[in-house]
Short mmCIF file of C-alpha atoms in Angstrom, two decimals:
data_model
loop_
_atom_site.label_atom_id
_atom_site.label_comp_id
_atom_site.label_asym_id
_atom_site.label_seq_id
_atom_site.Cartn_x
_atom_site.Cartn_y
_atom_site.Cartn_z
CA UNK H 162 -12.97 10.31 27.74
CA UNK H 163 -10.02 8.33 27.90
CA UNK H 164 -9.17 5.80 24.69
CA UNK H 165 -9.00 2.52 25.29
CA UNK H 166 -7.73 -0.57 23.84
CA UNK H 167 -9.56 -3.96 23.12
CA UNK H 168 -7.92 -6.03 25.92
CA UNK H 169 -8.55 -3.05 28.58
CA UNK H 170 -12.66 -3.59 27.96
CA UNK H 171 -14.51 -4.44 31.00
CA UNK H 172 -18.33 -5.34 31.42
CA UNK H 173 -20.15 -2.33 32.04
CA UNK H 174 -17.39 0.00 30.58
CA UNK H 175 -18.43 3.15 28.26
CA UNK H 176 -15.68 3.22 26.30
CA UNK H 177 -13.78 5.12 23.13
CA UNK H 178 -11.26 4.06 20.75
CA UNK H 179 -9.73 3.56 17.53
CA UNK H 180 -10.80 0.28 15.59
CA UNK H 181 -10.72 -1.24 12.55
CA UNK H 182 -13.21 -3.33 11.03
CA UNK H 183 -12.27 -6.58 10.54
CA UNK H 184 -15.43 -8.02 8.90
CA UNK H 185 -18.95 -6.60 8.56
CA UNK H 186 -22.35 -7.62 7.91
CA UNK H 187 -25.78 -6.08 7.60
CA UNK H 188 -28.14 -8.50 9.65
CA UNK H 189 -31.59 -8.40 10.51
CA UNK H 190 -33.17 -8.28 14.13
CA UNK H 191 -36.17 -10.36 15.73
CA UNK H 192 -38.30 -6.89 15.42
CA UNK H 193 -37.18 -7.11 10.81
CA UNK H 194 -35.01 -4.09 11.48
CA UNK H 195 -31.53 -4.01 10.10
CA UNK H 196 -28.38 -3.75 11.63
CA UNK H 197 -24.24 -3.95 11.06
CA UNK H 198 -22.64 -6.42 13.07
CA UNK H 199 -18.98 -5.93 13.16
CA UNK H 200 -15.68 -7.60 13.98
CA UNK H 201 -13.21 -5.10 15.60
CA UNK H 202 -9.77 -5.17 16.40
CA UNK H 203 -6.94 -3.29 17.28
CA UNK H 204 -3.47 -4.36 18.20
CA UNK H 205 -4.80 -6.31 21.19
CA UNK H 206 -7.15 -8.45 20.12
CA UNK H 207 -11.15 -8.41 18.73
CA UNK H 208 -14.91 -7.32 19.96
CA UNK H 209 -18.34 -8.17 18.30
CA UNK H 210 -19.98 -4.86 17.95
CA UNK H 211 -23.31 -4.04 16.98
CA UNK H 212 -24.71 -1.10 15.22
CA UNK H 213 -28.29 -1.17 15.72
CA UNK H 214 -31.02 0.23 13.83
CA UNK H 215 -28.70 1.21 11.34
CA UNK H 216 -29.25 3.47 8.09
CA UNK H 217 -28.64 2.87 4.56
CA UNK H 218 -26.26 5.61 4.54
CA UNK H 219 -24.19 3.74 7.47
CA UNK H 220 -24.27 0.17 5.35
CA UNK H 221 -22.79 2.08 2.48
CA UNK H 222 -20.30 4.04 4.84
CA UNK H 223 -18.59 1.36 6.80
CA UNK H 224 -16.86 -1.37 5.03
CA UNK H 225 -14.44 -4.12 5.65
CA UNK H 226 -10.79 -2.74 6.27
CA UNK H 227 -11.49 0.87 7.34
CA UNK H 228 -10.22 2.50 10.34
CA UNK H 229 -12.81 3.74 12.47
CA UNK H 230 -13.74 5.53 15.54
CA UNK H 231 -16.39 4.61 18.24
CA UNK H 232 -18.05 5.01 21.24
CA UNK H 233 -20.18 2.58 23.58
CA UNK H 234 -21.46 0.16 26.03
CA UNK H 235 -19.41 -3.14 26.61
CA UNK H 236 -21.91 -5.55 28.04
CA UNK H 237 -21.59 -9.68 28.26
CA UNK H 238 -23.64 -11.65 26.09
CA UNK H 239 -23.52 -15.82 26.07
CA UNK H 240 -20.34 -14.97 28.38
CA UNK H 241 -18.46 -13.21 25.51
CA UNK H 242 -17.56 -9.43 25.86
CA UNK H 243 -19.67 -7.12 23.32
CA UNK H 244 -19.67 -3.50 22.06
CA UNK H 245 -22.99 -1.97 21.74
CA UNK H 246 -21.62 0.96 19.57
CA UNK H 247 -23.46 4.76 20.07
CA UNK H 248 -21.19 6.58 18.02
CA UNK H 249 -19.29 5.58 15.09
CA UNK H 250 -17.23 7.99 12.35
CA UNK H 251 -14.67 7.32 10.38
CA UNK H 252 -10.87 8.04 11.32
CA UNK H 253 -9.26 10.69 9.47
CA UNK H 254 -6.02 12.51 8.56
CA UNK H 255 -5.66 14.41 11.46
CA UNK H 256 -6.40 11.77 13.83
CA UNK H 257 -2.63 11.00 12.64
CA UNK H 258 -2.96 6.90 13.18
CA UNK H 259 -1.30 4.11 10.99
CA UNK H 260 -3.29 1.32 10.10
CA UNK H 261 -0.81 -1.47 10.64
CA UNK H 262 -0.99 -0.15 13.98
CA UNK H 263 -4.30 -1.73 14.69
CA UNK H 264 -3.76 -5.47 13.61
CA UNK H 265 -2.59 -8.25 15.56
CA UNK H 266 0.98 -9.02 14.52
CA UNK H 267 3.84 -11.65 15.57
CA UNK H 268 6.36 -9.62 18.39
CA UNK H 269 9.09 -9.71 15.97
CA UNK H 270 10.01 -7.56 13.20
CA UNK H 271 8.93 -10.27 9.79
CA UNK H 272 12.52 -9.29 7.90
CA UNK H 273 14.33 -10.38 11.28
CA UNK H 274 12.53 -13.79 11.94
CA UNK H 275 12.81 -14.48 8.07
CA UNK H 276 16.68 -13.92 8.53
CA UNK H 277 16.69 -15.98 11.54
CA UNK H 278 14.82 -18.62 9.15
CA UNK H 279 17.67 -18.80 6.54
CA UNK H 280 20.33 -18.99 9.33
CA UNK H 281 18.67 -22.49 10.14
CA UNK H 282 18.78 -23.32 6.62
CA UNK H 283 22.32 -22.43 6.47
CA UNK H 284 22.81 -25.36 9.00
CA UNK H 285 21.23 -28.01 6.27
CA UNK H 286 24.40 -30.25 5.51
CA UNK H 287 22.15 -32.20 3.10
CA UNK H 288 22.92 -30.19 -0.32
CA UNK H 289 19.26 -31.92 -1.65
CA UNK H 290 17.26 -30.98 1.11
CA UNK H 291 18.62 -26.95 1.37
CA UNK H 292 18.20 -26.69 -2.37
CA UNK H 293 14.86 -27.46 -1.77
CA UNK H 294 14.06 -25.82 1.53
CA UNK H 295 15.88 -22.28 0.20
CA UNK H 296 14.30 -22.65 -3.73
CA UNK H 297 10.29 -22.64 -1.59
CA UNK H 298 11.16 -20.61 1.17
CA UNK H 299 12.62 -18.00 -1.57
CA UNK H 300 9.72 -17.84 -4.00
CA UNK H 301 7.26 -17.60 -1.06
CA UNK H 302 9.22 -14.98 0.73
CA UNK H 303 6.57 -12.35 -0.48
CA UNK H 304 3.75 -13.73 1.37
CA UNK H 305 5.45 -14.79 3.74
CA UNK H 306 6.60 -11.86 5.55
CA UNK H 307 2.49 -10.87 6.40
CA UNK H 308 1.07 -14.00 6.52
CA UNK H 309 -0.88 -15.56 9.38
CA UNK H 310 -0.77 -19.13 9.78
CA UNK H 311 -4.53 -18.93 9.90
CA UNK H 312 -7.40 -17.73 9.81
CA UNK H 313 -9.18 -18.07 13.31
CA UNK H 314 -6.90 -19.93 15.27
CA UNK H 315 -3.21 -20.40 16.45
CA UNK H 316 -0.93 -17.49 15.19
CA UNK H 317 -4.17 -15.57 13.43
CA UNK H 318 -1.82 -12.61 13.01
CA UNK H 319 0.09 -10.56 11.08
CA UNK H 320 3.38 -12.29 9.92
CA UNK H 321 2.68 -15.07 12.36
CA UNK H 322 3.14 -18.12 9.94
CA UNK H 323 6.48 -17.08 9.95
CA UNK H 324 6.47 -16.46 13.54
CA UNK H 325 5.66 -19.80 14.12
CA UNK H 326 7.87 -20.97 11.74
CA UNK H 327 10.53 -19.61 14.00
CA UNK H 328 9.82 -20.73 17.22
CA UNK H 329 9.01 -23.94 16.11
CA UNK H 330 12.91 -24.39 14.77
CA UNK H 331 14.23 -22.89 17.62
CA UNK H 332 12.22 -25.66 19.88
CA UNK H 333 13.75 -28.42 17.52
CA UNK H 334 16.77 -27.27 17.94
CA UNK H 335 16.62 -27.64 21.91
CA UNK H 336 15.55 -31.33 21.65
CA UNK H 337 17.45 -32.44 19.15
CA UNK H 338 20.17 -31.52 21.61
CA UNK H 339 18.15 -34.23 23.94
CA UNK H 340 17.45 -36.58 21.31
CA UNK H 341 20.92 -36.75 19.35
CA UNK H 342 19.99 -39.40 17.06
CA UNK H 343 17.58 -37.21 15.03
CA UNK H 344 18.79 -35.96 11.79
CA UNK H 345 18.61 -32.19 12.07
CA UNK H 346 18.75 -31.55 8.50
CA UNK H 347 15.03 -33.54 8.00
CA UNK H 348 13.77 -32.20 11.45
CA UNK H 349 14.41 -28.31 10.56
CA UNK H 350 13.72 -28.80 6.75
CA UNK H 351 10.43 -30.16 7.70
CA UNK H 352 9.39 -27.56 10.22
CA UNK H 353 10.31 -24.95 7.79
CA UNK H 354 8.11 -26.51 5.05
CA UNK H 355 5.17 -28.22 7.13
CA UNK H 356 3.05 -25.18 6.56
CA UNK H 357 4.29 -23.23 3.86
CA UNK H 358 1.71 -23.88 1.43
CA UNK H 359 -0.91 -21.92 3.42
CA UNK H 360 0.48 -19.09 1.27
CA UNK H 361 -1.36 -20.22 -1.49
CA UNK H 362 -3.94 -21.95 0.80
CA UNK H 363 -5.77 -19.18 1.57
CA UNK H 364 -6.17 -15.48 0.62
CA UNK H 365 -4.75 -12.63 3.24
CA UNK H 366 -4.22 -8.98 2.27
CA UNK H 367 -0.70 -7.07 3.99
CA UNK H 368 -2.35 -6.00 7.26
CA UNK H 369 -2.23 -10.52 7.47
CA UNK H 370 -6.20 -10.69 7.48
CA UNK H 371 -7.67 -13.60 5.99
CA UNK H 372 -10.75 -12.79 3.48
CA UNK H 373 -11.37 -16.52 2.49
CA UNK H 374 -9.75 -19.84 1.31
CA UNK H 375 -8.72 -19.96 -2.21
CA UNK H 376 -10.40 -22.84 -4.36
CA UNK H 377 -7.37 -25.22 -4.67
CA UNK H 378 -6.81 -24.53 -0.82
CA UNK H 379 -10.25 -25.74 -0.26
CA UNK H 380 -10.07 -28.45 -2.86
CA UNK H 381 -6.91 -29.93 -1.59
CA UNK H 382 -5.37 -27.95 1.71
CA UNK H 383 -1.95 -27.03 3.03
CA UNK H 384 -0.62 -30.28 3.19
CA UNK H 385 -1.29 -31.37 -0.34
CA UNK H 386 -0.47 -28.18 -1.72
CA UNK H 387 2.99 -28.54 0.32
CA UNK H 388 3.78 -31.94 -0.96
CA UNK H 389 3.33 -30.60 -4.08
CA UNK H 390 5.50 -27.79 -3.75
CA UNK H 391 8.74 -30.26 -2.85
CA UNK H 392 7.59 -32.71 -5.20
CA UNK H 393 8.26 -29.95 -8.15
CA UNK H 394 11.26 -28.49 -7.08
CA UNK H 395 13.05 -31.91 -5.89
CA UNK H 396 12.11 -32.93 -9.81
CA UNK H 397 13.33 -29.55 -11.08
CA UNK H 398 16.84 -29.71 -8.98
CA UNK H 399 17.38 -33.43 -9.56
CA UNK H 400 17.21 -34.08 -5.76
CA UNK H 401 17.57 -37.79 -4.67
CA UNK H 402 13.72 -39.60 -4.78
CA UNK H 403 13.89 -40.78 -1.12
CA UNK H 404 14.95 -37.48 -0.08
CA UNK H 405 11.99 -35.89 -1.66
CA UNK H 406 10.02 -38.77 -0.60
CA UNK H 407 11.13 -38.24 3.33
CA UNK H 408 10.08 -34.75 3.36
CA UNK H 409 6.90 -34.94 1.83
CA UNK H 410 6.30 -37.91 4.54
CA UNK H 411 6.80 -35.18 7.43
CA UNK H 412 4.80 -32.63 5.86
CA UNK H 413 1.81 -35.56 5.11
CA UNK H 414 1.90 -36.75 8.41
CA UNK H 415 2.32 -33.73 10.39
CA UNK H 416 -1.65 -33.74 11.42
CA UNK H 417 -1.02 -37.17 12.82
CA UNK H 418 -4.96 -38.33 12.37
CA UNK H 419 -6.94 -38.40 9.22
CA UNK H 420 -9.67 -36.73 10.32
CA UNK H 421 -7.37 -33.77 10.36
CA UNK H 422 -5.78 -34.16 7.39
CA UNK H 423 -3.10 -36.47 7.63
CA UNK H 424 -3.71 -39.85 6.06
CA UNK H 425 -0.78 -41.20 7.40
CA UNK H 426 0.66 -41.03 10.96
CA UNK H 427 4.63 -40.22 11.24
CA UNK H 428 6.67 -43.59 10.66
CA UNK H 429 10.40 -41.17 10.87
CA UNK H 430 11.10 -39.61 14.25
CA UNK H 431 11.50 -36.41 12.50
CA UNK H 432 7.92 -36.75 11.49
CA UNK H 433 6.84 -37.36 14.92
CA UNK H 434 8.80 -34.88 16.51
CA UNK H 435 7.69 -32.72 14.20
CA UNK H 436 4.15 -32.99 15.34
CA UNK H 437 4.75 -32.44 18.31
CA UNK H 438 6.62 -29.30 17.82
CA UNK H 439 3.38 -28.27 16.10
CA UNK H 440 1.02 -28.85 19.01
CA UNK H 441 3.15 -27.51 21.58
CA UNK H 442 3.79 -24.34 19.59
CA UNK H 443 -0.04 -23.84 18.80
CA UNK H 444 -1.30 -24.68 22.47
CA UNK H 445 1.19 -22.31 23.75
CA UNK H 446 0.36 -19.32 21.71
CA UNK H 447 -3.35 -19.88 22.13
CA UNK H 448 -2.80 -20.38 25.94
CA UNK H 449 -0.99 -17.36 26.45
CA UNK H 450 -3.25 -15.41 23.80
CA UNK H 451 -6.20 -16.47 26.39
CA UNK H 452 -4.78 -15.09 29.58
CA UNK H 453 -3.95 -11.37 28.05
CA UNK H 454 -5.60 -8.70 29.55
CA UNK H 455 -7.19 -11.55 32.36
CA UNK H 456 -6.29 -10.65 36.00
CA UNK H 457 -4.48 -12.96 38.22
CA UNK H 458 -6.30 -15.73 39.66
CA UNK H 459 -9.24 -15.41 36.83
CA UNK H 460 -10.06 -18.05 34.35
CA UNK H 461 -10.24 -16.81 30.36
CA UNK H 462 -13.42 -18.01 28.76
CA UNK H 463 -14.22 -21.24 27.10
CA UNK H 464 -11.40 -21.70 24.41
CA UNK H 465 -12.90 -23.80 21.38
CA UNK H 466 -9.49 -24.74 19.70
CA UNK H 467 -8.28 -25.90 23.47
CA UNK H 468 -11.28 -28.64 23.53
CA UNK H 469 -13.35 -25.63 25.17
CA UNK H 470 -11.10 -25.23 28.34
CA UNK H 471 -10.82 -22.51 30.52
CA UNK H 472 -7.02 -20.92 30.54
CA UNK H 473 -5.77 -20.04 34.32
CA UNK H 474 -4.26 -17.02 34.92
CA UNK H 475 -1.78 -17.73 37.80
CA UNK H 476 0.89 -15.08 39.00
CA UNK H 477 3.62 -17.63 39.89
CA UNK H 478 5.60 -16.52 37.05
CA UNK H 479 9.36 -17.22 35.84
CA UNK H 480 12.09 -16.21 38.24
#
C-alpha cells in the first residue's frame, strides 16, 4: 500500500502513513464506549482521527508527541476530512524516520532567517533603538529559532514566529521605499519586536508545538509582556524616554481595536504601517496554507480566522 501524506488524503481513500500525534484524548461515544480522538500531522498539515472502541492498553500506549503508524478510512464529516484509523502501532528504529520530519515548519532554515533578522538590525542608525532591538532579540534567540507565532492560527509552525518576523521586514522594507517619509529605524525595530513576547507567552516544546499558554501570557498577553520587555531594557541601557515610549506605542497598538488587544489605535505611521504589515502577512500565509493540496478551480473549506471564507484555488499563476 502506498504511504501517503496528510495533504494527499481524499474522501473515500484507505490510506497508510507515518504520523505523529499532535494531541490526544480519551472521549466517550453516544453508545458510553470509549475512544482516542487524535490530532495528526505530518509535514503537510493535520487530520482528526478516531480510534474507536479503544482498549485500556491503547490509552496507555499512545500519547501526545509519539511517532506513529496507521492505517484507515478518510471519510468527510461536518465537511472536514477525517481518519477513521484500523490499524495503529508505534514507529520504530528500523522504520529509520526523524521526528522533526513530521511537523509543520517555516520553508527556511531558523539560523538563516535569524541571520537575515540581525542584518535588518544592522541597518538601525538609531544607537537607542538597536541597543534595544539586539539586547531582546539576543536573550530570546533560544526560543526563537522553534517557535510558532501561535498556536492555531497564522504561522502555527515550527520556527514560524521568526518566519514571520522575516517576511514582515522584508515587506517594510519595500514600502518604505514607497512611503519615504517613514523612519525605518521605528518601522523595522517595531516589526522585529511586535511579537516577540509570545516566547514567554505561551509554552512550545522544539518540534514548535504549542501545549498551552503560560499564566502571565494568559494574565497579561504578548503585547503587555512586549512592552514590558523594552520598557526594562530601555531603563537598563539608559535609552532616551520617548524612544522607549515610541516603540512600546507600535507594539501596543499593533492590534489596532481593543477588542483584540490593543487599547490604543496607531497615532505614528510606523504604528500603522506596522499593522498592516501584520494583517497582510497573516492573511497571506493562511490563504496560501488553505489552497495546499486543493485542485485548481476548487474552493478550500470554510476558514474561521479568514471571517469563515472559502479560499479559491485559481491556476492563473505568476509569469
Amino acid at each position: 500500500m502506498e504511504i501517503k501524506k496528510i495533504i494527499e488524503f481524499q474522501n473515500g481513500d484507505y490510506i497508510e502513513g507515518f504520523f505523529l500525534i499532535k494531541s490526544v484524548e480519551v472521549k466517550t461515544s453516544s453508545n458510553n464506549k470509549n475512544y482516542m480522538d487524535f490530532t495528526l500531522i505530518d509535514n503537510t498539515g493535520e487530520i482528526n482521527a478516531k480510534l474507536w472502541e479503544c482498549t485500556k492498553e491503547d490509552e496507555e500506549k499512545y500519547l501526545q508527541y509519539q511517532l506513529i503508524k496507521v492505517r484507515g478510512n478518510v471519510i468527510e464529516w461536518q465537511g472536514r476530512l477525517q481518519l477513521k484509523i484500523v490499524k495503529i502501532r508505534h514507529a520504530t528504529k528500523e522504520d529509520n524516520l526523524n521526528i522533526e520530519d513530521y511537523v509543520l515548519c517555516a520553508p527556511q532554515n531558523p539560523q538563516y532567517m535569524f541571520d537575515e533578522v540581525v542584518k535588518y538590525i544592522e541597518k538601525i542608525e538609531n544607537q537607542d533603538i538597536k541597543k534595544i532591538v539586539e539586547s531582546i532579540i539576543y536573550e530570546s534567540k533560544d526560543k526563537l529559532l522553534f517557535y510558532p507565532a501561535a498556536k492555531t492560527n497564522h504561522h502555527a509552525v515550527r520556527s514560524g514566529l521568526l518566519y514571520h518576523i522575516l517576511t514582515m521586514l522584508k515587506s517594510a522594507e519595500k514600502l518604505s521605499e514607497v512611503y519615504t517619509h517613514l523612519n525605518t529605524d521605528l518601522l523595522f525595530a517595531g516589526v522585529i519586536l511586535h511579537d516577540i513576547a509570545k516566547v514567554d507567552e505561551m509554552e512550545a516544546n522544539k518540534l514548535g508545538i504549542v501545549s498551552d499558554y503560560s499564566s502571565e501570557g494568559q494574565l497579561l498577553g504578548h503585547i503587555i509582556q512586549g512592552i514590558k520587555k523594552i520598557d526594562r531594557v530601555a531603563t537598563k541601557i539608559g535609552a532616551d524616554e520617548e524612544i522607549s515610549m515610541l516603540l512600546q506605542h507600535m507594539v501596543l497598538s499593533h492590534h489596532y481595536e481593543p477588542e483584540f488587544g490593543s487599547p490604543k489605535r496607531p497615532m505614528i505611521p510606523e504604528a500603522e504601517l506596522l499593522h498592516y504589515l501584520d494583517i497582510i502577512d497573516a492573511r497571506m500565509f493562511d490563504m496560501q496554507k488553505a489552497i495546499e493540496g486543493i485542485n485548481f478551480g476548487d474552493f478550500s473549506d470554510k476558514i474561521w480566522i479568514l471571517h469563515n471564507r472559502k479560499v479559491y484555488n485559481s491556476n492563473l499563476k505568476k509569469g
